[in-house]
Coordinates of C-alpha atoms and ligand atoms in Angstrom, one line a residue:
X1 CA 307.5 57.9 27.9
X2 CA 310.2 56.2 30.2
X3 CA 311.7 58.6 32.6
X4 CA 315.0 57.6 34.6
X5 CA 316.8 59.4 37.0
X6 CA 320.6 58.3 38.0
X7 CA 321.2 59.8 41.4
X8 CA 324.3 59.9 43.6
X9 CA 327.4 62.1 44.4
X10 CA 329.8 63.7 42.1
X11 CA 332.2 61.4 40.4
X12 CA 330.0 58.3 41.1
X13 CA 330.2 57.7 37.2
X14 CA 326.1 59.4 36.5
X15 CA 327.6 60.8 33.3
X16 CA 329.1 58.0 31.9
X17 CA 326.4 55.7 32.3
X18 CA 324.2 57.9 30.9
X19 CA 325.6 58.1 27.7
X20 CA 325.9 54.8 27.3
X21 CA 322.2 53.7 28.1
X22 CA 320.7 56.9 26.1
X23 CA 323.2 55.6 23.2
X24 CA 321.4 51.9 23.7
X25 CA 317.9 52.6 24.2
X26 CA 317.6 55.6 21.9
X27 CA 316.9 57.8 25.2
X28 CA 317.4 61.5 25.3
X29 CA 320.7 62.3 27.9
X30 CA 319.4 65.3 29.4
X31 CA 322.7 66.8 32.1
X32 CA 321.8 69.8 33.7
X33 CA 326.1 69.8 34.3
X34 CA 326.3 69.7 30.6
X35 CA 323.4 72.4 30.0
X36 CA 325.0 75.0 32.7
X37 CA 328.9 74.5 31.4
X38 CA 327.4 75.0 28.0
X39 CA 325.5 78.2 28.7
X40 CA 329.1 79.1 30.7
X41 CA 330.5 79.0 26.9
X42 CA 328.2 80.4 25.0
X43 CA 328.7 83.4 27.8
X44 CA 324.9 83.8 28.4
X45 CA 324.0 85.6 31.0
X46 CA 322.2 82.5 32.4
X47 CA 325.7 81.1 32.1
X48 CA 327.1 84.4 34.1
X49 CA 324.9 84.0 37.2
X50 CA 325.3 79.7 36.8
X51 CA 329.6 80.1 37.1
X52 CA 329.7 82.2 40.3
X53 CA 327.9 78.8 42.2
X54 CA 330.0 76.1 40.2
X55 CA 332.8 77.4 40.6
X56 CA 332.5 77.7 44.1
X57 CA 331.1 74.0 44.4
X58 CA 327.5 74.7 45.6
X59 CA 324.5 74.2 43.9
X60 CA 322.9 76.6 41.7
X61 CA 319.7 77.8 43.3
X62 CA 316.3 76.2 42.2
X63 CA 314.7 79.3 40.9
X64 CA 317.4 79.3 38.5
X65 CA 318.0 75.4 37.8
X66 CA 314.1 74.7 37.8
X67 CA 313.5 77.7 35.2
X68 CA 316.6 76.4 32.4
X69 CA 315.4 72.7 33.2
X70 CA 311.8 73.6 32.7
X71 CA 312.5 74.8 29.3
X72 CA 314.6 71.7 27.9
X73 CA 312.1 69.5 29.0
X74 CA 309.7 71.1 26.7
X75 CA 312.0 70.2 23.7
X76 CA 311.8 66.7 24.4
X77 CA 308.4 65.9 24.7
X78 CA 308.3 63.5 22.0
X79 CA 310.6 61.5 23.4
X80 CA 310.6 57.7 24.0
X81 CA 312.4 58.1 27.4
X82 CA 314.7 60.5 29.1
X83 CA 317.9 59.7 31.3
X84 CA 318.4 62.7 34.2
X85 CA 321.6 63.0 34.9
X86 CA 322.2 65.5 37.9
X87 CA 318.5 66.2 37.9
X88 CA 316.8 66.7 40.0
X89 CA 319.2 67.3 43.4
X90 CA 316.7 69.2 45.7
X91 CA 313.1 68.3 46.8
X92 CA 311.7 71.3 44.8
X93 CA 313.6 69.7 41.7
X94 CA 311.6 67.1 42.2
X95 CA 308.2 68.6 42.9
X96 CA 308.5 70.6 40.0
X97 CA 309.6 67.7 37.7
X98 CA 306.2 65.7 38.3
X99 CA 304.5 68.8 38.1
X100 CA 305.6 69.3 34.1
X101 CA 305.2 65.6 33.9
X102 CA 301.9 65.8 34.8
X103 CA 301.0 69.2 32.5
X104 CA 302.3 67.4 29.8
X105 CA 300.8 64.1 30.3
X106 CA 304.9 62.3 29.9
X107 CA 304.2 59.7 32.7
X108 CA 306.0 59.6 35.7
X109 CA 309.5 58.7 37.2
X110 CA 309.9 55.1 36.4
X111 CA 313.3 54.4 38.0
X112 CA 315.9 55.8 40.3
X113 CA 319.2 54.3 40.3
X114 CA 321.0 55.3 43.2
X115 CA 324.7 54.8 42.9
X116 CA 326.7 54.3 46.3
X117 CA 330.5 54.6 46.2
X118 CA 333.1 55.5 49.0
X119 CA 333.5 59.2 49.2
X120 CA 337.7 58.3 48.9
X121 CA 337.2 56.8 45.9
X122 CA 335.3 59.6 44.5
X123 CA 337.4 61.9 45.1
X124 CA 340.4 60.7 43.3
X125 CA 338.1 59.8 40.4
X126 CA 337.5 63.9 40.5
X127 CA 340.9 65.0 41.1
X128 CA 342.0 62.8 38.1
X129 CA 338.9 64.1 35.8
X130 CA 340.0 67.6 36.4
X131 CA 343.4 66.8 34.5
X132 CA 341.6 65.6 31.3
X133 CA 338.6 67.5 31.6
X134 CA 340.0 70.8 32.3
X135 CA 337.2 71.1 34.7
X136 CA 338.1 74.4 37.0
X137 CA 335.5 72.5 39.5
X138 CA 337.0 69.5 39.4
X139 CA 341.2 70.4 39.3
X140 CA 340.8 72.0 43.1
X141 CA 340.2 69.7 46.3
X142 CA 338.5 72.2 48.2
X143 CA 336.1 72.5 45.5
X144 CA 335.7 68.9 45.3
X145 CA 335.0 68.1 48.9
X146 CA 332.6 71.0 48.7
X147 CA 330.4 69.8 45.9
X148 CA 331.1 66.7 47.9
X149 CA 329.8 67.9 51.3
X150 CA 327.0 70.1 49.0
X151 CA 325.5 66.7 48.2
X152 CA 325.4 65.3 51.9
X153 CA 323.4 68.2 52.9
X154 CA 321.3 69.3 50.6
X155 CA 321.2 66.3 48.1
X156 CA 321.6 63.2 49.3
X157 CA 318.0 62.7 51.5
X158 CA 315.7 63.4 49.0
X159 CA 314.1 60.4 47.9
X160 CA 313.6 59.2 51.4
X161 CA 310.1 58.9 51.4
X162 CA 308.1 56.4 51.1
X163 CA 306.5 57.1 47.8
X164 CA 310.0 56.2 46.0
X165 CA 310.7 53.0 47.8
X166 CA 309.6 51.1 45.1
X167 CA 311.3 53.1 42.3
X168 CA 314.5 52.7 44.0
X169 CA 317.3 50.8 42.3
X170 CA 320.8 50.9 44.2
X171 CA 324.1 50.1 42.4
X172 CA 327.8 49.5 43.5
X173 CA 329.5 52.1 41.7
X174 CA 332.6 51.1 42.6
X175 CA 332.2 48.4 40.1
X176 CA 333.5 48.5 36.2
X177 CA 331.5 50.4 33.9
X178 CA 330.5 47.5 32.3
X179 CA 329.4 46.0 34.8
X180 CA 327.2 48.4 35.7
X181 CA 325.9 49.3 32.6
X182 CA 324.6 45.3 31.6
X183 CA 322.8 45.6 35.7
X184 CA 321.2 48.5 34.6
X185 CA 319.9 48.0 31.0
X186 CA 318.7 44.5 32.7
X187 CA 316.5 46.7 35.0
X188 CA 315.4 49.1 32.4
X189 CA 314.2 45.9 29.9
X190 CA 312.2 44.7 32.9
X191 CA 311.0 47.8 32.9
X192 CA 310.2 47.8 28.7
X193 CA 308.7 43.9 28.5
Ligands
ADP1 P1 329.0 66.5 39.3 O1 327.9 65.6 39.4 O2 330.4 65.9 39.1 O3 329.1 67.5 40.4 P2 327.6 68.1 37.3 O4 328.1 68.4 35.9 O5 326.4 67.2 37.4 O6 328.9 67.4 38.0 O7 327.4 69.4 38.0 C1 328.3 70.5 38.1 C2 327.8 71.7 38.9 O8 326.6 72.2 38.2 C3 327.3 71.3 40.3 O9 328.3 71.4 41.2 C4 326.3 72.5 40.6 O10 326.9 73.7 40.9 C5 325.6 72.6 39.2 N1 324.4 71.8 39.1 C6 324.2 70.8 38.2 N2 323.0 70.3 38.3 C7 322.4 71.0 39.3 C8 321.1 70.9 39.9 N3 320.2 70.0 39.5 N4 320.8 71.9 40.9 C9 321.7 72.8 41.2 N5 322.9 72.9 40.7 C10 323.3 72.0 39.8

């Protein structure tokens, strides 16, 4: 089982791309944004305790995140690959992902594609998803730069070890979606043959 993580700050296009490559390679799209704004919906009371951090722009703490990650993962263990999208964004994330890779025997993380983009540009690529989107997180800049400045603390350093440098694939964001998506299905067939 492939596993590939896309990694970077908000509004540096993770989503997008991961649609498209699930959609290509027959990969599951697993979004722990998507999971959360879903349980937000379906007025859980995981969704409850989830909205207070959102809509604030922090992260939602690991106990949490870990516990609702830990139980989609288990859906999807027949899977030929999975694309994280927002997953994981804290060291612990990460520990405890190869720790249910490992107790399930899934393989390990293949690749991490690390998308850079200048925090100007993501911001107005924010601001102008909140108007479509209707995303409360996204519509207010404060919220923005502090999902923003969320990431440069707790978020941004964790790979940086060693033990990654080889998994390590950095992208231009700033380039077309196209673009970006023929680089990165050209890395993942490498990967594949
Ligand atoms: P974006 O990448 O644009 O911030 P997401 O949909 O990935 O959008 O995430 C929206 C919000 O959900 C985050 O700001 C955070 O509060 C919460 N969230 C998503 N994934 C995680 C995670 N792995 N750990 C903690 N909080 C998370």
């Amino acid at each position: 089982m492939i596993h590939i993580i896309l990694f970077g700050p908000p509004g540096c296009g993770k989503g997008t791309q991961a649609k498209i490559i699930s959609n290509k390679f027959g990969f599951i799209h697993l979004s722990t944004g998507i999971i959360f704004r879903n349980h937000i919906k379906r007025k859980t009371n995981l969704g409850k305790l989830a909205s207070f951090y959102i809509n604030q722009g922090t992260l939602v703490p690991d106990i949490i995140t870990i516990n609702m990650f830990n139980i989609e993962i288990k859906k999807h263990i027949k899977a030929k690959g999975i694309i994280y999208d927002g997953y994981p964004r804290t060291k612990n994330q990460i520990f405890s992902l190869e720790k249910e890779l490992h107790k399930f025997c899934l393989g390990k993380i293949n690749i991490i594609f690390y998308f850079f983009i200048q925090k100007n540009l993501i911001i107005n690529r924010l601001l102008k998803r909140g108007k479509t989107s209707y995303r409360d997180d996204d519509t207010d800049i404060i919220t923005v730069k502090r999902r923003i400045k969320e990431y440069d603390k707790k978020t941004s350093l964790i790979w940086d070890n060693h033990k990654w440098k080889n998994s390590i694939i950095k992208l231009n964001a700033s380039l077309s979606v196209d673009e970006i998506s023929v680089f990165m299905e050209k890395k993942i067939l490498n990967l594949l043959y």
